[in-house]
Amino acid sequence: MRVLLLYPLFPKTFWSYEKVLELINRQVLLPPLGLVTVAAILPQEWEFKLVDRNVRSVTESEWEWADLVILSAMIVQKDDLLYLIREAKGRGKPVAVGGPYATSVPEPPREAGADYLILDEGEITLPMFVEALRRGDRGGTFRAESKPDVTGTPVPRFDLLEMNAYDSMSVQFSRGCPFQCEFCDIIILYGRKPRTKTPQQLLAELEYLRQLGWKGAIFMVDDNFIGNKRNVKLLLKELKVWQAQHQYPFNFTTEASVDLAQDRELMDLMVECNFKSVFLGIETPDEASLTLTKKFQNTRDSLAESVEEIVRSGMRVMAGFIIGFDGETKGAGDRIVRFVEQTAIPAAMLGMLQAFPHTALWDRVEKEGRLLSKESLGNAQGGLMNFIPTRPVEDIAREYIEAFCALYDAESYLDRTYRHFLMMGAPKCHPPAKFISLVDLRALMIIIWRQGIKRKSRWKFWHHLYSILKHNPGVWQHYLTTCAHNEHFLEYRQIVRDEISAQLAEFLAAKKVVEVEMQVEAIAS
Ligand code: SF4
């Protein structure tokens, strides 16, 4: 069996970092970990080719070669997913679709012509699919009644990736999260009992990446890396030894809940393993909104102190913020900007609240007749909300645009980044010094040209760099890389402005339709 694995295009998002990738001669931030895991679970006597459409297009000879096409996508990739299904069917190929989007909303892939829907987690449903193919079934939907134990998940087929196209590689240690945030689809897809791999399993994945020649950044794509603190510490204790034995070939980034700040041992272990950055879901400094959205873990301790604690331990903090919660009062955007300035977080991802299919939020707003679109776009795309909020959407949209533009003003960003790195704990592990590559040298020259010569903020750039070199010299490279990230955000500001303004008109029209429907219903009853 010859299997063509396809990963659909992402739209331009906050996370796409095009300008930064250009600098370092890479095309995409992260590879499709789900598809290389699928390839590892399927029978190994099958042949595989993988095309990430974010890297390049599928060639005619690849289409011809394939006996079967398998696709996986997230909600934001849905347009290209549906296009690729139709392309494959137009060429007479059997098509199987899996991944988070099809699992949440199976109808559109089915209507586009997918023959097989391999839903939920592949460790359970891929063997069902293989069995169906062996029986000669021409189609089917495969669902899992339970969540699989991931200790049996094989090492992903990283060898199928065009590795040079990516900024970072991804690995996953755990699935699921113990918390209960109302808007979160992770707990719907993967459950509230975090399931982890064994330390040996994860080290085998890292060893495989090392043997394939990968060096540098690894994104631990767990939704909450510290969901099972006991198991993550067991991993980190072994990872620390492995990293030292191999002279720190990798540095890590991950996502974690804010309660990380309350566990000194955990933070120290992460830093000793060369974790450089961590993404925190802060969402909002408004306690009433956090309580309403059931993000109770963010109300227990001071959020500002937690951020500071993590930065002082030696990790850069990135954070996610949301605007548009029910009951939110005027000025939520400003309060977020003030919080980000106070805590000196360089990269703050700001999105508008979205109701993702089958989440508690989705069920609630649907019951209240406030859902506008059955297909959430996902707030990573910077879209307007997909339900009617409790305050005027025009206010939320305006505050969102103003807050985004304020956050990524060139000078404010430089100042925050400077304060962040001044506060940061010194690195605890020391990879051997290496010669700067030509690509890195070119990137450095471009950063210096743009930020140190061309921009009005050039004096600040040089002052801050000098001060970092003087007071916290161990972080200067990390500091400069973070400064370079604003190249992307500066450009993204205009995209946010244009897209939100265009979507606002659409939103108001859809809202009118829902209101008329509700009036008709009220009259009829
Ligand atoms: S902490 Fe993050 S992953 Fe966990 S339920 Fe909340 S939003 Fe979801």
Coordinates of C-alpha atoms and ligand atoms in Angstrom, one line a residue:
M1 CA 0.0 0.0 0.0
R2 CA 1.4 3.4 -1.0
V3 CA 0.1 6.1 1.3
L4 CA 0.3 9.8 0.6
L5 CA 0.1 11.8 3.9
L6 CA -1.0 15.4 3.4
Y7 CA -1.0 18.3 5.8
P8 CA -3.2 21.2 4.8
L9 CA -2.2 24.9 4.6
F10 CA -2.5 27.2 7.6
P11 CA -3.8 30.7 7.1
K12 CA -1.5 33.5 8.2
T13 CA -1.9 33.6 12.0
F14 CA -0.3 35.1 15.1
W15 CA 1.9 31.9 15.3
S16 CA 3.0 31.8 11.6
Y17 CA 6.0 34.0 12.3
E18 CA 6.8 34.4 8.5
K19 CA 9.2 37.3 8.9
V20 CA 11.1 35.5 11.6
L21 CA 11.3 32.3 9.5
E22 CA 12.6 34.3 6.5
L23 CA 15.4 35.5 8.7
I24 CA 16.6 32.0 9.5
N25 CA 15.9 30.5 6.1
R26 CA 13.1 28.2 7.3
Q27 CA 9.6 27.9 5.9
V28 CA 7.4 26.7 8.7
L29 CA 7.5 26.8 12.5
L30 CA 6.5 23.2 13.4
P31 CA 6.1 19.9 11.5
P32 CA 2.9 17.8 11.5
L33 CA 3.6 15.5 14.5
G34 CA 0.1 13.9 14.2
L35 CA 0.8 12.6 10.7
V36 CA 4.3 11.2 11.4
T37 CA 2.7 9.4 14.5
V38 CA 0.0 8.1 12.2
A39 CA 2.7 6.7 9.8
A40 CA 4.3 5.0 12.8
I41 CA 1.1 3.3 13.9
L42 CA 0.1 2.0 10.5
P43 CA 1.7 -1.2 9.1
Q44 CA 5.4 -0.6 8.5
E45 CA 5.4 -2.7 5.4
W46 CA 3.3 0.1 3.8
E47 CA 5.2 2.8 1.9
F48 CA 4.7 6.5 2.9
K49 CA 5.3 9.9 1.5
L50 CA 4.5 13.1 3.4
V51 CA 3.8 16.5 1.9
D52 CA 3.3 19.4 4.2
R53 CA 1.5 22.0 2.0
N54 CA 2.9 24.7 4.2
V55 CA 6.3 23.7 2.8
R56 CA 5.4 22.9 -0.8
S57 CA 2.7 21.7 -3.2
V58 CA 1.9 18.1 -4.0
T59 CA 3.4 17.0 -7.4
E60 CA 1.4 15.2 -10.0
S61 CA 3.8 12.2 -9.7
E62 CA 3.0 12.0 -6.0
W63 CA -0.7 12.0 -6.7
E64 CA -0.2 9.3 -9.2
W65 CA 2.0 7.2 -6.9
A66 CA -0.6 7.1 -4.1
D67 CA -3.0 4.2 -3.5
L68 CA -4.5 6.0 -0.5
V69 CA -4.5 9.6 0.7
I70 CA -4.6 10.4 4.4
L71 CA -5.1 13.9 5.8
S72 CA -5.1 15.4 9.2
A73 CA -6.0 18.9 10.1
M74 CA -6.9 21.4 12.8
I75 CA -9.9 23.7 12.6
V76 CA -7.9 26.6 11.1
Q77 CA -6.8 24.4 8.2
K78 CA -10.2 23.4 7.2
D79 CA -10.4 25.3 3.9
D80 CA -7.3 23.6 2.5
L81 CA -8.3 20.3 4.0
L82 CA -11.6 20.3 2.1
Y83 CA -9.9 21.4 -1.1
L84 CA -7.4 18.6 -0.8
I85 CA -10.1 16.0 -0.3
R86 CA -11.8 17.1 -3.5
E87 CA -8.5 17.1 -5.4
A88 CA -7.8 13.5 -4.3
K89 CA -11.3 12.4 -5.1
G90 CA -11.1 14.1 -8.5
R91 CA -8.1 11.8 -9.2
G92 CA -10.0 8.7 -8.0
K93 CA -8.1 8.2 -4.8
P94 CA -9.5 6.7 -1.7
V95 CA -9.3 9.3 1.1
A96 CA -9.1 9.0 4.9
V97 CA -9.3 11.9 7.2
G98 CA -8.5 12.3 10.9
G99 CA -7.2 14.9 13.4
P100 CA -8.9 17.3 15.7
Y101 CA -11.1 19.1 13.1
A102 CA -12.7 15.9 11.7
T103 CA -13.1 14.6 15.2
S104 CA -15.0 17.7 16.3
V105 CA -16.9 18.3 13.1
P106 CA -17.0 15.2 10.8
E107 CA -19.7 16.4 8.4
P108 CA -17.7 18.8 6.2
P109 CA -14.9 16.3 5.4
R110 CA -17.6 13.6 4.7
E111 CA -19.5 15.9 2.5
A112 CA -16.3 16.9 0.6
G113 CA -15.9 13.2 -0.3
A114 CA -13.7 11.6 2.4
D115 CA -14.3 7.8 2.4
Y116 CA -12.9 7.0 5.8
L117 CA -13.1 9.1 8.9
I118 CA -10.5 8.0 11.5
L119 CA -11.7 10.0 14.5
D120 CA -10.6 10.4 18.1
E121 CA -7.1 9.0 18.9
G122 CA -5.3 7.0 16.3
E123 CA -3.9 4.4 18.7
I124 CA -7.4 3.0 18.9
T125 CA -9.0 3.9 15.5
L126 CA -6.1 3.4 13.1
P127 CA -6.1 -0.4 13.7
M128 CA -9.9 -0.4 13.1
F129 CA -9.3 1.4 9.8
V130 CA -6.6 -1.1 8.8
E131 CA -8.9 -4.0 9.6
A132 CA -11.7 -2.4 7.5
L133 CA -9.3 -2.1 4.6
R134 CA -8.3 -5.7 4.9
R135 CA -11.9 -6.7 4.8
G136 CA -12.3 -4.7 1.6
D137 CA -14.6 -2.0 3.1
R138 CA -14.9 1.0 0.7
G139 CA -15.6 3.5 3.5
G140 CA -16.4 3.8 7.2
T141 CA -16.2 6.0 10.3
F142 CA -14.0 4.8 13.2
R143 CA -14.5 6.1 16.7
A144 CA -13.0 5.2 20.0
E145 CA -15.1 4.6 23.2
S146 CA -12.1 5.3 25.5
K147 CA -8.8 7.1 25.6
P148 CA -5.7 5.1 24.7
D149 CA -2.8 4.4 27.0
V150 CA 0.0 6.4 25.2
T151 CA 2.8 4.2 26.6
G152 CA 2.3 2.0 23.6
T153 CA 2.6 4.8 21.0
P154 CA 5.6 4.1 18.7
V155 CA 8.3 6.6 17.9
P156 CA 7.0 9.0 15.2
R157 CA 8.3 8.6 11.7
F158 CA 10.4 11.8 11.8
D159 CA 12.3 10.4 8.8
L160 CA 9.4 11.3 6.5
L161 CA 9.8 15.1 7.2
E162 CA 11.7 17.6 5.1
M163 CA 13.4 18.6 8.3
N164 CA 15.3 21.6 6.9
A165 CA 12.0 23.4 6.3
Y166 CA 11.2 23.6 10.0
D167 CA 12.3 26.0 12.7
S168 CA 11.6 23.4 15.5
M169 CA 10.8 19.8 15.8
S170 CA 7.8 18.6 17.9
V171 CA 7.4 15.8 20.4
Q172 CA 4.6 15.0 22.8
F173 CA 4.9 13.6 26.3
S174 CA 1.3 13.8 27.5
R175 CA -2.3 14.3 26.4
G176 CA -5.1 15.7 28.4
C177 CA -5.3 18.4 31.1
P178 CA -6.8 18.1 34.6
F179 CA -8.4 21.6 34.5
Q180 CA -11.9 22.5 33.3
C181 CA -11.7 25.8 31.4
E182 CA -15.2 26.3 29.9
F183 CA -13.9 27.2 26.4
C184 CA -11.3 24.5 26.1
D185 CA -11.6 21.7 23.5
I186 CA -8.5 19.8 24.7
I187 CA -10.4 18.3 27.6
I188 CA -13.2 17.3 25.2
L189 CA -10.7 15.7 22.7
Y190 CA -8.2 14.2 25.1
G191 CA -9.9 14.1 28.5
R192 CA -9.1 15.5 32.0
K193 CA -6.9 12.7 33.1
P194 CA -3.4 13.4 31.7
R195 CA -1.9 10.4 30.1
T196 CA 1.9 10.4 29.7
K197 CA 4.5 8.4 27.8
T198 CA 7.3 6.8 29.7
P199 CA 10.6 8.7 30.0
Q200 CA 12.3 6.0 28.0
Q201 CA 9.7 6.5 25.2
L202 CA 10.3 10.2 25.0
L203 CA 14.1 9.8 25.2
A204 CA 13.9 7.3 22.3
E205 CA 12.1 9.9 20.2
L206 CA 14.8 12.5 21.0
E207 CA 17.5 10.0 20.3
Y208 CA 15.9 9.3 16.9
L209 CA 15.8 13.0 16.1
R210 CA 19.4 13.4 17.1
Q211 CA 20.4 10.4 14.9
L212 CA 18.5 12.1 12.0
G213 CA 20.8 15.1 12.5
W214 CA 18.4 17.5 14.2
K215 CA 19.9 20.1 16.5
G216 CA 18.3 23.0 18.2
A217 CA 14.7 23.8 19.1
I218 CA 12.1 21.2 20.1
F219 CA 8.5 22.1 20.9
M220 CA 7.0 19.8 23.5
V221 CA 3.5 20.1 22.1
D222 CA 1.6 18.9 25.2
D223 CA -1.4 21.1 26.0
N224 CA -0.4 21.2 29.6
F225 CA 3.1 19.8 30.0
I226 CA 2.7 19.8 33.8
G227 CA -0.7 18.2 33.9
N228 CA 0.8 15.2 35.6
K229 CA 3.5 16.7 37.8
R230 CA 4.8 13.4 39.2
N231 CA 5.4 11.9 35.8
V232 CA 6.8 15.0 34.3
K233 CA 9.4 15.2 37.0
L234 CA 10.4 11.6 36.4
L235 CA 10.9 12.5 32.7
L236 CA 12.9 15.6 33.5
K237 CA 15.3 13.8 35.9
E238 CA 16.2 11.4 33.0
L239 CA 16.2 14.1 30.4
K240 CA 18.6 16.2 32.4
V241 CA 21.1 13.4 32.3
W242 CA 20.5 12.6 28.6
Q243 CA 21.0 16.3 27.7
A244 CA 24.2 16.6 29.6
Q245 CA 25.6 13.3 28.2
H246 CA 24.9 14.5 24.6
Q247 CA 26.1 18.1 25.3
Y248 CA 22.7 19.7 25.1
P249 CA 21.7 19.1 21.5
F250 CA 18.2 20.5 22.1
N251 CA 16.5 23.4 23.7
F252 CA 12.8 23.1 24.6
T253 CA 9.6 25.2 24.6
T254 CA 6.3 24.0 26.0
E255 CA 2.9 25.0 27.2
A256 CA 2.0 24.8 30.9
S257 CA -0.6 26.0 33.4
V258 CA 0.3 29.0 35.7
D259 CA 0.6 26.7 38.8
L260 CA 4.1 25.9 37.4
A261 CA 5.2 28.9 39.5
Q262 CA 4.3 27.1 42.7
D263 CA 6.6 24.3 42.1
R264 CA 10.3 25.3 42.4
E265 CA 11.6 21.8 41.9
L266 CA 9.7 21.5 38.6
M267 CA 10.9 24.9 37.3
D268 CA 14.5 24.1 38.3
L269 CA 14.4 20.8 36.5
M270 CA 13.0 22.4 33.4
V271 CA 15.7 25.0 33.3
E272 CA 18.4 22.3 33.9
C273 CA 17.0 20.4 30.9
N274 CA 17.4 23.5 28.8
F275 CA 13.7 24.6 28.6
K276 CA 14.1 28.1 27.3
S277 CA 10.4 29.3 27.0
V278 CA 7.0 28.4 28.3
F279 CA 3.6 29.5 27.1
L280 CA 1.0 30.2 29.8
G281 CA -2.7 30.5 29.3
I282 CA -3.3 33.6 31.4
E283 CA -6.5 34.6 29.4
T284 CA -7.3 37.8 31.4
P285 CA -6.3 39.6 34.6
D286 CA -10.1 40.0 35.3
E287 CA -10.8 37.6 38.2
A288 CA -14.6 37.6 37.5
S289 CA -14.0 36.4 34.0
L290 CA -11.6 33.7 35.1
T291 CA -14.1 32.5 37.6
L292 CA -16.9 32.6 35.1
T293 CA -14.9 30.6 32.6
K294 CA -13.9 28.1 35.3
K295 CA -10.2 28.9 35.0
F296 CA -10.0 28.6 38.8
Q297 CA -6.3 27.7 38.8
N298 CA -5.5 31.3 37.6
T299 CA -7.4 32.9 40.6
R300 CA -5.5 31.1 43.4
D301 CA -2.3 33.1 43.4
S302 CA -1.2 36.5 42.0
L303 CA -0.8 36.1 38.2
A304 CA 1.9 38.8 38.1
E305 CA 3.9 37.2 40.8
S306 CA 3.6 33.8 39.1
V307 CA 4.9 35.2 35.8
E308 CA 7.8 36.8 37.6
E309 CA 8.7 33.6 39.5
I310 CA 8.9 31.6 36.2
V311 CA 11.0 34.3 34.5
R312 CA 13.4 34.5 37.4
S313 CA 13.8 30.7 37.3
G314 CA 15.3 31.2 33.8
M315 CA 12.5 30.7 31.3
R316 CA 11.0 33.2 28.9
V317 CA 7.2 33.5 29.3
M318 CA 4.8 33.8 26.4
A319 CA 1.2 34.1 27.3
G320 CA -2.3 33.8 25.8
F321 CA -5.0 36.4 26.5
I322 CA -8.7 36.4 25.5
I323 CA -11.2 39.2 25.3
G324 CA -15.0 38.8 25.0
F325 CA -15.9 36.8 28.1
D326 CA -19.5 37.1 29.3
G327 CA -20.1 39.9 31.8
E328 CA -16.8 41.5 30.8
T329 CA -16.8 45.2 31.5
K330 CA -15.6 48.0 29.3
G331 CA -11.8 48.4 29.0
A332 CA -10.9 44.7 29.1
G333 CA -8.3 45.3 26.3
D334 CA -6.6 48.1 28.2
R335 CA -6.5 46.0 31.3
I336 CA -4.7 43.2 29.4
V337 CA -2.2 45.7 27.9
R338 CA -1.5 47.1 31.5
F339 CA -1.0 43.6 32.8
V340 CA 1.3 42.6 30.0
E341 CA 3.3 45.8 30.5
Q342 CA 3.4 45.3 34.3
T343 CA 4.7 41.7 33.9
A344 CA 7.0 42.6 30.9
I345 CA 5.8 39.6 28.8
P346 CA 7.2 40.2 25.3
A347 CA 4.9 37.9 23.2
A348 CA 1.3 38.1 24.4
M349 CA -1.1 36.3 22.1
L350 CA -4.4 38.1 22.1
G351 CA -7.5 36.5 20.7
M352 CA -11.3 36.9 20.9
L353 CA -13.2 34.2 22.7
Q354 CA -14.5 31.5 20.4
A355 CA -16.9 28.7 21.2
F356 CA -15.3 25.5 19.9
P357 CA -17.6 22.6 19.0
H358 CA -18.8 20.5 21.9
T359 CA -17.1 22.5 24.6
A360 CA -19.0 23.6 27.7
L361 CA -19.0 27.1 26.3
W362 CA -20.4 25.9 23.0
D363 CA -23.2 24.0 24.8
R364 CA -24.1 27.0 27.0
V365 CA -24.3 29.6 24.2
E366 CA -26.1 27.2 21.9
K367 CA -28.7 26.6 24.6
E368 CA -29.1 30.4 25.1
G369 CA -29.6 30.8 21.3
R370 CA -26.4 32.9 21.0
L371 CA -24.4 30.7 18.7
L372 CA -23.8 32.4 15.3
S373 CA -21.7 29.8 13.4
K374 CA -21.8 26.1 13.7
E375 CA -18.2 26.1 12.6
S376 CA -15.8 28.0 14.8
L377 CA -12.8 29.3 13.0
G378 CA -10.6 29.2 16.1
N379 CA -9.2 32.3 17.7
A380 CA -5.7 31.6 16.5
Q381 CA -6.8 33.0 13.2
G382 CA -7.6 36.4 14.8
G383 CA -11.3 36.1 13.9
L384 CA -14.3 37.7 15.6
M385 CA -16.3 35.7 18.1
N386 CA -18.8 33.1 16.8
F387 CA -21.5 33.8 19.3
I388 CA -23.3 36.9 20.5
P389 CA -21.4 38.4 23.5
T390 CA -23.0 40.1 26.5
R391 CA -21.6 43.5 25.5
P392 CA -21.6 45.2 22.1
V393 CA -19.3 43.3 19.7
E394 CA -18.2 46.6 18.2
D395 CA -16.7 47.6 21.5
I396 CA -14.9 44.2 21.9
A397 CA -13.6 44.5 18.3
R398 CA -12.3 48.0 18.8
E399 CA -10.7 47.2 22.1
Y400 CA -9.1 44.1 20.6
I401 CA -7.5 46.1 17.7
E402 CA -6.4 48.9 20.0
A403 CA -4.9 46.4 22.5
F404 CA -3.1 44.4 19.8
C405 CA -1.6 47.6 18.2
A406 CA -0.5 48.9 21.6
L407 CA 1.1 45.6 22.5
Y408 CA 3.2 45.4 19.4
D409 CA 4.2 49.1 19.1
A410 CA 7.9 48.8 18.3
E411 CA 9.2 50.7 21.3
S412 CA 6.8 49.1 23.9
Y413 CA 7.8 45.7 22.6
L414 CA 11.5 46.5 22.9
D415 CA 11.1 47.9 26.4
R416 CA 9.1 44.9 27.6
T417 CA 11.6 42.4 26.1
Y418 CA 14.5 44.3 27.7
R419 CA 12.8 44.3 31.2
H420 CA 11.9 40.6 30.7
F421 CA 15.5 39.5 30.0
L422 CA 17.0 41.7 32.7
M423 CA 14.8 39.9 35.2
M424 CA 15.5 36.4 33.8
G425 CA 17.5 33.9 35.8
A426 CA 20.9 33.0 34.2
P427 CA 21.0 29.8 32.1
K428 CA 21.8 26.7 34.2
C429 CA 23.1 24.5 31.4
H430 CA 25.9 25.3 29.1
P431 CA 26.0 23.7 25.6
P432 CA 29.6 23.8 24.1
A433 CA 30.3 27.0 22.2
K434 CA 29.9 26.7 18.5
F435 CA 30.8 28.8 15.5
I436 CA 28.1 31.1 14.3
S437 CA 26.6 29.7 11.0
L438 CA 26.3 31.8 7.9
V439 CA 22.5 31.8 8.2
D440 CA 22.7 33.0 11.8
L441 CA 25.2 35.6 10.9
R442 CA 23.0 36.9 8.1
A443 CA 20.0 37.0 10.5
L444 CA 22.0 38.9 13.0
M445 CA 23.1 41.5 10.4
I446 CA 19.4 41.9 9.3
I447 CA 18.3 42.4 12.9
I448 CA 21.0 45.0 13.5
W449 CA 20.1 46.7 10.2
R450 CA 16.4 46.9 10.9
Q451 CA 16.3 47.5 14.7
G452 CA 19.7 49.1 15.3
I453 CA 20.0 51.4 12.3
K454 CA 16.8 51.8 10.3
R455 CA 14.1 52.3 13.1
K456 CA 13.4 55.3 15.2
S457 CA 13.9 53.1 18.2
R458 CA 17.5 52.4 17.3
W459 CA 19.0 54.2 20.4
K460 CA 16.8 52.1 22.7
F461 CA 17.9 48.9 20.8
W462 CA 21.6 49.7 21.4
H463 CA 21.1 50.9 25.0
H464 CA 19.1 47.7 25.9
L465 CA 21.6 45.4 24.2
Y466 CA 24.5 47.0 26.0
S467 CA 22.7 46.8 29.3
I468 CA 21.8 43.1 28.8
L469 CA 25.4 42.3 27.9
K470 CA 26.5 44.0 31.0
H471 CA 24.0 42.8 33.6
N472 CA 22.8 39.4 32.3
P473 CA 25.2 38.3 29.5
G474 CA 24.1 34.6 29.5
V475 CA 20.8 35.6 27.8
W476 CA 21.9 38.0 25.0
Q477 CA 21.2 35.5 22.2
H478 CA 17.8 34.6 23.5
Y479 CA 17.1 38.4 24.0
L480 CA 18.1 39.3 20.4
T481 CA 15.9 36.4 19.0
T482 CA 13.0 37.7 21.0
C483 CA 13.6 41.2 19.7
A484 CA 13.5 39.8 16.1
H485 CA 10.0 38.3 16.7
N486 CA 8.5 41.8 16.6
E487 CA 9.2 41.9 12.8
H488 CA 6.3 39.5 12.5
F489 CA 4.0 41.2 15.0
L490 CA 4.5 44.6 13.5
E491 CA 3.3 43.3 10.1
Y492 CA 0.5 41.3 11.8
R493 CA -1.0 44.4 13.3
Q494 CA -2.3 45.6 9.9
I495 CA -3.7 42.1 9.2
V496 CA -5.6 42.2 12.5
R497 CA -7.0 45.7 11.7
D498 CA -8.1 44.7 8.2
E499 CA -9.6 41.4 9.0
I500 CA -11.5 42.4 12.1
S501 CA -13.0 45.4 10.4
A502 CA -14.1 43.2 7.5
Q503 CA -15.6 40.5 9.8
L504 CA -17.5 43.0 11.9
A505 CA -20.0 43.7 9.1
E506 CA -20.5 40.0 8.6
F507 CA -21.0 39.5 12.3
L508 CA -23.6 42.2 12.6
A509 CA -25.6 40.7 9.7
A510 CA -25.5 37.2 11.3
K511 CA -26.5 38.6 14.7
K512 CA -29.5 40.2 13.1
V513 CA -30.6 36.8 11.6
V514 CA -30.3 35.1 15.0
E515 CA -32.3 37.9 16.7
V516 CA -35.1 37.7 14.2
E517 CA -35.2 33.9 14.6
M518 CA -35.4 34.2 18.3
Q519 CA -38.3 36.8 18.0
V520 CA -40.1 34.4 15.6
E521 CA -39.7 31.5 18.0
A522 CA -40.9 33.7 20.9
I523 CA -44.0 34.7 19.0
A524 CA -44.7 31.1 17.9
S525 CA -44.5 29.8 21.5
Ligands
SF4_1 S1 -5.5 24.8 31.5 FE1 -5.3 25.0 29.2 S2 -5.4 22.9 28.4 FE2 -6.1 22.8 30.6 S3 -8.4 23.0 30.5 FE3 -7.5 25.1 30.7 S4 -7.3 25.9 28.6 FE4 -7.5 23.7 28.5

